[in-house]
Short mmCIF file of C-alpha atoms in Angstrom, two decimals:
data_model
loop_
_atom_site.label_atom_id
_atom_site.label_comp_id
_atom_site.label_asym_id
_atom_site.label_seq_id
_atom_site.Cartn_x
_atom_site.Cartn_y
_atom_site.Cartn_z
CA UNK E 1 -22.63 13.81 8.75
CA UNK E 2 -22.22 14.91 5.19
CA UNK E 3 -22.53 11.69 2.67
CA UNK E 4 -19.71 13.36 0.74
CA UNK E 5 -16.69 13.70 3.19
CA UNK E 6 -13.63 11.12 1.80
CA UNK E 7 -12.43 8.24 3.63
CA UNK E 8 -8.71 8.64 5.11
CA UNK E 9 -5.82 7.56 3.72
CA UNK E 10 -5.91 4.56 6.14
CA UNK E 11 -9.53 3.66 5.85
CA UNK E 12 -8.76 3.72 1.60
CA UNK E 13 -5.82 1.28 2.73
CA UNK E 14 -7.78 -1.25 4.15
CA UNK E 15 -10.75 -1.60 1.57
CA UNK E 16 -12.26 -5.38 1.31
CA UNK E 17 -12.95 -7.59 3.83
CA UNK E 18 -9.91 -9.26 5.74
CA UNK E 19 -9.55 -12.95 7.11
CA UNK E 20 -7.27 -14.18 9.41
CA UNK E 21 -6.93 -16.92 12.35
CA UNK E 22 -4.75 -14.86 15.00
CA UNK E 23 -3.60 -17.15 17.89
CA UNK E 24 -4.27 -16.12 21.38
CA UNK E 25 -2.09 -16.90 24.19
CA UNK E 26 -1.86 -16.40 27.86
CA UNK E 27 0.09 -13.21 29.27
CA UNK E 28 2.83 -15.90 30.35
CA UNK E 29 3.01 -17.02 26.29
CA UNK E 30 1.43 -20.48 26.60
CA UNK E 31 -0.94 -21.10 23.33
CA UNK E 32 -4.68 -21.74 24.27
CA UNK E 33 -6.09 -21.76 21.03
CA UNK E 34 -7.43 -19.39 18.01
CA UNK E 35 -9.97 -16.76 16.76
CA UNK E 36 -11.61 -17.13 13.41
CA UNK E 37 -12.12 -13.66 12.39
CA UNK E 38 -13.22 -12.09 9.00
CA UNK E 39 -13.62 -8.60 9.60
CA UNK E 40 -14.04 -5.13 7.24
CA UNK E 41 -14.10 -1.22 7.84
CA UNK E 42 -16.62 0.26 5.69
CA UNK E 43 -17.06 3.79 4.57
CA UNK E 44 -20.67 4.26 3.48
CA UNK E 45 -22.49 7.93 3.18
CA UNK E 46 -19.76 9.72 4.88
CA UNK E 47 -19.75 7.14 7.75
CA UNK E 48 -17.10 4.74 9.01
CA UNK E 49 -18.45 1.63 10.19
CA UNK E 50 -16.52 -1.61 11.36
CA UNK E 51 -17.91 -4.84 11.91
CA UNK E 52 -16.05 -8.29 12.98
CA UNK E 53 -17.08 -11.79 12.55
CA UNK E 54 -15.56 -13.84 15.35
CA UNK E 55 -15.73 -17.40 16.36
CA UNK E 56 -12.90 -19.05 19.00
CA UNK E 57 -11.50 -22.02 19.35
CA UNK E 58 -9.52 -21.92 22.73
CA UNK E 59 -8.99 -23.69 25.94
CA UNK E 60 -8.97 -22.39 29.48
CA UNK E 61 -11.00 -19.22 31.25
CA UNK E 62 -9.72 -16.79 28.80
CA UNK E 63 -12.18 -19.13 25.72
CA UNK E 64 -15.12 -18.36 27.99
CA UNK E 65 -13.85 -14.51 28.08
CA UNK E 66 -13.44 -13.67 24.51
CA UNK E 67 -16.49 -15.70 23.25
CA UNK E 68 -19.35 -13.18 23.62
CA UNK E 69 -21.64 -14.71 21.50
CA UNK E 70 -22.43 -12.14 19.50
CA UNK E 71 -20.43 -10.19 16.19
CA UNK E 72 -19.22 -6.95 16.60
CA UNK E 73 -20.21 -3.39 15.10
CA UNK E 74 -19.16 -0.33 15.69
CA UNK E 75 -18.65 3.21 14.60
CA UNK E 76 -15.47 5.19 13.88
CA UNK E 77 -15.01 8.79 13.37
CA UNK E 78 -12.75 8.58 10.85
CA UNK E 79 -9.05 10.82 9.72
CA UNK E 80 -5.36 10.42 9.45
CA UNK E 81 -4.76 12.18 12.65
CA UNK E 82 -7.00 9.97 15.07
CA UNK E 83 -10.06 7.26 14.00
CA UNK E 84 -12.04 7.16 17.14
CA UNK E 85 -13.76 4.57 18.35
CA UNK E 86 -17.45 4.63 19.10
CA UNK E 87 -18.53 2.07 20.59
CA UNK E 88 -20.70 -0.25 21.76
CA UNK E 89 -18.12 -2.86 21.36
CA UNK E 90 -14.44 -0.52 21.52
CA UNK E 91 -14.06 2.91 22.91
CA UNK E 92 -11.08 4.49 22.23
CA UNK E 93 -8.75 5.57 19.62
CA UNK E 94 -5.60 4.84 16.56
CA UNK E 95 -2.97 7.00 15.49
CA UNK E 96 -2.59 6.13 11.73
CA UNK E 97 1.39 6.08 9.93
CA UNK E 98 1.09 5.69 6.62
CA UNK E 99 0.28 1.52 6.33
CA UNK E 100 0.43 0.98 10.39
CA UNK E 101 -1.78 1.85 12.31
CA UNK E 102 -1.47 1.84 16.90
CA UNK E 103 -4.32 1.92 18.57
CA UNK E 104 -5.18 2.15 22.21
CA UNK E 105 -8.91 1.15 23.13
CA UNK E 106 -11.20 -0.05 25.71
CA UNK E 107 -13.59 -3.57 25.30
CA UNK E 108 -16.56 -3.33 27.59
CA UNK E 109 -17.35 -6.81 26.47
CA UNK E 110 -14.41 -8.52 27.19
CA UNK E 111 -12.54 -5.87 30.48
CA UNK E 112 -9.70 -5.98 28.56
CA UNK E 113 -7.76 -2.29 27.41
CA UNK E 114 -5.56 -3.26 23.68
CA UNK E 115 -2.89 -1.56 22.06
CA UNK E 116 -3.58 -2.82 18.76
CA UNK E 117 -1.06 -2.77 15.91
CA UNK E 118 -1.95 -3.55 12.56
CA UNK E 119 0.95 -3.03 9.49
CA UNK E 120 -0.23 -3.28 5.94
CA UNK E 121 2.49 -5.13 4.00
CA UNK E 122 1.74 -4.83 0.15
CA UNK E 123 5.06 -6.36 -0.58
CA UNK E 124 4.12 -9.62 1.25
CA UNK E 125 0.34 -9.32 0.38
CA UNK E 126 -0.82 -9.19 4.41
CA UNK E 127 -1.90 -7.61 7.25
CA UNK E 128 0.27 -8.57 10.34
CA UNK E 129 -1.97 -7.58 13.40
CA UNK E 130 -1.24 -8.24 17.10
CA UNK E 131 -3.19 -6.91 20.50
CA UNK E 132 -1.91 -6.59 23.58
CA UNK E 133 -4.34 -7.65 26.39
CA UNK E 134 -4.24 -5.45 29.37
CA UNK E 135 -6.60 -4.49 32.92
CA UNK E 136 -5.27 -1.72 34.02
CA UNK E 137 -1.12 -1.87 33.31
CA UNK E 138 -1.31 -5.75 33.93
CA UNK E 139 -1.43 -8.00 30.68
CA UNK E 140 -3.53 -10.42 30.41
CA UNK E 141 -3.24 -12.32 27.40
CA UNK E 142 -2.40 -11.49 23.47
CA UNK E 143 -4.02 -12.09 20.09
CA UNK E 144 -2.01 -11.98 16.94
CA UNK E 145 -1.83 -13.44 13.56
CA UNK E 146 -1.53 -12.40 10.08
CA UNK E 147 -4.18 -11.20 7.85
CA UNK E 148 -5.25 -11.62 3.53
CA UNK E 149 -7.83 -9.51 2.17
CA UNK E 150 -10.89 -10.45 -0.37
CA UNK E 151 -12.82 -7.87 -2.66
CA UNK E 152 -15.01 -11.11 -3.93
CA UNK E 153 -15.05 -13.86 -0.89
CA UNK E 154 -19.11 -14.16 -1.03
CA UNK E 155 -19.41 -15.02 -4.81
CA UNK E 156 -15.56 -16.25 -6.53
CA UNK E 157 -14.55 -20.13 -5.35
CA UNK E 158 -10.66 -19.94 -5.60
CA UNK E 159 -10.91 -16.74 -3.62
CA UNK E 160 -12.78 -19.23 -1.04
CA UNK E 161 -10.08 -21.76 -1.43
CA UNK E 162 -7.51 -19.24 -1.27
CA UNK E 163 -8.79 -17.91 2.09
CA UNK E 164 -8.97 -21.49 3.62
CA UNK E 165 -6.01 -22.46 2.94
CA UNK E 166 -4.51 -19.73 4.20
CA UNK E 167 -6.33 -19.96 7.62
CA UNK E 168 -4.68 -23.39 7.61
CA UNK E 169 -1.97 -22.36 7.25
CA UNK E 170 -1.84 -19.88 10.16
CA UNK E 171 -3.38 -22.56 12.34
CA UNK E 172 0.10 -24.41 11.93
CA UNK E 173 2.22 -21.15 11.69
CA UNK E 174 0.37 -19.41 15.03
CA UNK E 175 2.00 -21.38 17.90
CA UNK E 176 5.42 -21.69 16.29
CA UNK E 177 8.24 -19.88 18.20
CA UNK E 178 10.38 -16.44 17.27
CA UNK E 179 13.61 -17.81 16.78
CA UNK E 180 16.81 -15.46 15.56
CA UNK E 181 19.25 -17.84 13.35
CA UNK E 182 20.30 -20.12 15.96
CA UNK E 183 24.12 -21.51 14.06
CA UNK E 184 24.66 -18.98 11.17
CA UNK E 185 25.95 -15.64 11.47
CA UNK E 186 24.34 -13.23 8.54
CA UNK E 187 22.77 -10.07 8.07
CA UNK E 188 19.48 -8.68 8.44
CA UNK E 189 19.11 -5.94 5.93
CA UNK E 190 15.93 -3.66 5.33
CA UNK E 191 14.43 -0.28 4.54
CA UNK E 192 11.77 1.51 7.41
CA UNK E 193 9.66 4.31 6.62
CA UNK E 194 10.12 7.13 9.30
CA UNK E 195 7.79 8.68 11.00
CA UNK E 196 7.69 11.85 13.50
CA UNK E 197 5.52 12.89 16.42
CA UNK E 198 2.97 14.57 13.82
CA UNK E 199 2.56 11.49 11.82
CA UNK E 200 4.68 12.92 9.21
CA UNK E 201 6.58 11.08 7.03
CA UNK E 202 10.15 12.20 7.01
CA UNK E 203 11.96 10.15 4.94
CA UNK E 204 13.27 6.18 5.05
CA UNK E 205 16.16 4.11 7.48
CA UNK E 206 18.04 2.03 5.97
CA UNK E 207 18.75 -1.05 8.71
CA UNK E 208 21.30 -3.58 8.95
CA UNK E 209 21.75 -5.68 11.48
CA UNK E 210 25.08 -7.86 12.01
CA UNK E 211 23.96 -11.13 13.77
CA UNK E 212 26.55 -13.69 15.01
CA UNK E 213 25.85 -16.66 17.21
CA UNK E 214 27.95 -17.24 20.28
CA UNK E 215 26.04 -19.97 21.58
CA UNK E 216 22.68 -22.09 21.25
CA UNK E 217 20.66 -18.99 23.57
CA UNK E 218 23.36 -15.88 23.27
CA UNK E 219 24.22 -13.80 20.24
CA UNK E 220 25.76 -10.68 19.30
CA UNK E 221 24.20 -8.17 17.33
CA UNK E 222 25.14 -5.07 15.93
CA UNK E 223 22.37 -2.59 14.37
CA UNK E 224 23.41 0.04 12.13
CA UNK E 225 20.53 2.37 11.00
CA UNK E 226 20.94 5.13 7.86
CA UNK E 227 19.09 7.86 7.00
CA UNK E 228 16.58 9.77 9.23
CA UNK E 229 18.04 8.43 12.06
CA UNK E 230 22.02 7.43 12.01
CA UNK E 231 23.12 5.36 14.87
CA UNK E 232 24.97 2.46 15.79
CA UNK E 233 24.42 0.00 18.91
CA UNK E 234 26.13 -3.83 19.50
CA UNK E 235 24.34 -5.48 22.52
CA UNK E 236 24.46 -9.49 23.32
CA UNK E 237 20.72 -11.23 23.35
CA UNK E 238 19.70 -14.29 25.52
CA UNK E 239 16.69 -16.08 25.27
CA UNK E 240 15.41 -18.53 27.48
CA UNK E 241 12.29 -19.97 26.11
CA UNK E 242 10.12 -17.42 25.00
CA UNK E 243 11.80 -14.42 27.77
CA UNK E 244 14.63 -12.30 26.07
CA UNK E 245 17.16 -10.23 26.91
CA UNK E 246 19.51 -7.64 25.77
CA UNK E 247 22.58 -7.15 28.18
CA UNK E 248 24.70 -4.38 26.23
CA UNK E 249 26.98 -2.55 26.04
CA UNK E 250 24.70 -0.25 24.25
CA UNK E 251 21.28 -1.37 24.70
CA UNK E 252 19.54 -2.99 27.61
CA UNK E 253 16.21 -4.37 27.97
CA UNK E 254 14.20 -7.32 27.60
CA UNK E 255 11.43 -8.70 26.26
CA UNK E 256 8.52 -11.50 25.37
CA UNK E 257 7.37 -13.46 22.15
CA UNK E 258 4.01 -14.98 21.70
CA UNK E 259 4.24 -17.10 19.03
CA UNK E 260 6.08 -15.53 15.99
CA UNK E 261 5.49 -12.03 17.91
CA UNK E 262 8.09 -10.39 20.10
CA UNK E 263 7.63 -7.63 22.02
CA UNK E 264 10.46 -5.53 23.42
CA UNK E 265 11.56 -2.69 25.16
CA UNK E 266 15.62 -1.48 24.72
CA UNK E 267 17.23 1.82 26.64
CA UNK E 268 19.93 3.10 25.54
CA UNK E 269 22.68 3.11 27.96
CA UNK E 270 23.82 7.06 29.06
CA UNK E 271 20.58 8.28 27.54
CA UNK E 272 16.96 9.18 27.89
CA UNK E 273 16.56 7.27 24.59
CA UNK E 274 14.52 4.10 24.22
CA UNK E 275 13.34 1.27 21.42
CA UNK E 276 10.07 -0.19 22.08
CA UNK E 277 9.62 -2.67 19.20
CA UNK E 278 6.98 -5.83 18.05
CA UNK E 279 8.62 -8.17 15.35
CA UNK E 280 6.87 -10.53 13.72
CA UNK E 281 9.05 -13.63 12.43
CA UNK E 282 6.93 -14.45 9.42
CA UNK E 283 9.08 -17.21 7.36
CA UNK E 284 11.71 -20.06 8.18
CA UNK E 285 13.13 -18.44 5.89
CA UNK E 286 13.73 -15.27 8.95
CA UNK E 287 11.96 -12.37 7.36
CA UNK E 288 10.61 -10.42 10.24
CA UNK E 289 7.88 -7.58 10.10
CA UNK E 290 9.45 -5.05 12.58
CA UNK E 291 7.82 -2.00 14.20
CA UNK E 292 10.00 0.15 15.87
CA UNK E 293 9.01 3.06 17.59
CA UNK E 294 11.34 5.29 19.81
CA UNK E 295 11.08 7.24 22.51
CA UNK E 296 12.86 10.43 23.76
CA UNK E 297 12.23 11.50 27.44
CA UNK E 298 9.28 9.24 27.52
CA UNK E 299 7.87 11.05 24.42
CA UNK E 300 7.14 9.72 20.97
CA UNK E 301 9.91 10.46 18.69
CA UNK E 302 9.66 8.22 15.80
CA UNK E 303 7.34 5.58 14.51
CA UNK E 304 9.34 3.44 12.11
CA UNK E 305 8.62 0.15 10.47
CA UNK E 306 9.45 -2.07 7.23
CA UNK E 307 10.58 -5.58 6.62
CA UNK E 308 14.33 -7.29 7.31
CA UNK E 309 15.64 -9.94 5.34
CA UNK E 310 18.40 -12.65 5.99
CA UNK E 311 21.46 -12.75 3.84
CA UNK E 312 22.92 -16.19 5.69
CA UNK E 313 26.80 -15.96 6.55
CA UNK E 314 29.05 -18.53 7.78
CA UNK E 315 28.23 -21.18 10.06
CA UNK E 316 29.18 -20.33 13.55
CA UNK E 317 27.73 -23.24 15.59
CA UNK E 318 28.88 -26.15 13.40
CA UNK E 319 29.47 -30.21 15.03
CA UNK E 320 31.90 -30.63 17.64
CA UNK E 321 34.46 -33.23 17.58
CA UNK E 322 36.81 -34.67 19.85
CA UNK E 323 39.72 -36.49 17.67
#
């Protein structure tokens, strides 16, 4: 290992140490508690190395699971094509876009296999990081939260303050519920970077979605994406606590949220075209952190992401009266 070979692009993204308190919840979405974690990936004489400080906070068999009693660190053969995994504690892989990063690994420790997503957002100054919790194809349970990162945590008190009240904050935020705008109709409007199969950047969408209520579960929505991609599909969405669906014309699918995460999976009707996507609600004020990645044939196509925010309409869903 030469002590001269540069970090990636990726690695140089996430410099400093980053705290969070992501939520963990059963693989039917019922909250069981939290895992302090402050964590860093280090670059030091031409080697990657990333360690975790963890300590949970949870209820129920999957507490006993995840606490190991030990911290983690492991090595990573780092690049922008693949970082690698080394083990002891994750073996396995992540595909690096730009700020995002998917990852697919295995946890001896805990017999669990993740896809792990974790989005830089400079403009919102966080990391918003989820894992899904699998053995074998069957999930298990989910971890996900939203991250700050320190350059000076050990030695400068308001960064300490800053950090716990942040983790406060996420303890109240973590369990809260994905909602769409439940009585307003409005627009969603955003820009996505665009990603190919070669973790290329090819450009930016521009994405609007047209949201109007029809009642307190269904709404229709129309998305109209510019740019790389140019399409256009309406569908109506359902949600019955935290199980959603999408029943056309255009798209149909369903999905899951865990907390402020959902997780979904959209075909497009007449076409071997799919949307798998995790949004992450991260305001009342609905600004979601989408990642939306589509398939053709069953094949990576694009990986796109960015950040949608709500431009309320008119109010659909107002009183009722009977004169």
């Amino acid at each position: 290992m030469t002590a001269d070979k540069k970090p990636s692009n990726w690695q140089q993204s996430i410099d400093g140490e980053w705290h969070g308190r992501p939520s963990l919840f059963e693989a039917d979405g019922t909250h069981v508690g939290y895992n302090k974690v402050t964590r860093a990936s280090e670059h030091i004489d031409g080697r990657t190395n990333y360690w975790m400080d963890t300590k949970f906070d949870a209820t129920g068999p999957l507490n006993d699971r995840f606490e190991l009693g030990s911290n983690f660190d492991f090595g990573v053969i780092d690049s922008d094509q693949d970082r690698i995994y080394t083990g002891p504690d994750f073996i396995g892989s992540g595909r690096p876009f730009g700020l995002l990063v998917d990852s697919n690994y295995f946890s001896p420790g805990w017999n669990v296999n993740l896809r792990t997503m974790n989005h830089v957002v400079p403009d919102l100054g966080m990391q918003v990081y989820s894992s899904q919790l699998f053995e074998g194809d069957t999930l298990i349970g989910v971890f996900n939260g939203l991250y700050v990162v320190t350059h000076d945590m050990a030695t400068n008190p308001d960064t300490q303050t800053k950090v716990d009240k942040f983790l406060e904050q996420e303890t109240l935020d973590g369990k809260r519920p994905y909602n769409l705008p439940v009585k307003h109709a409005g627009v969603l409007r955003g820009e996505f970077e665009v990603y190919n199969a070669e973790q290329e950047l090819i450009g930016h969408n521009q994405v609007t979605i047209h949201h109007k209520p029809i009642n307190l579960l269904h709404s229709e929505q129309t998305i109209e994406i510019e740019g790389v991609i140019n399409r256009r599909w309406t569908t109506m969405r359902t949600r019955n606590g935290n199980h959603h669906q999408y029943h056309g014309p255009h798209m149909f699918g369903n999905g899951m949220s865990y907390g402020r995460y959902l997780y979904s999976i959209r075909h497009v009707y007449g076409e071997a075209f799919k949307l798998w996507s995790r949004e992450t609600q991260i305001d009342e004020n609905h600004t979601y952190v989408c990642a939306w990645q589509f398939q053709e044939s069953h094949k990576e196509k694009y990986m796109t992401f960015g950040v949608l925010r709500w431009e309320q309409g008119d109010l659909i869903l107002g009183a009722n009266y009977i004169d």
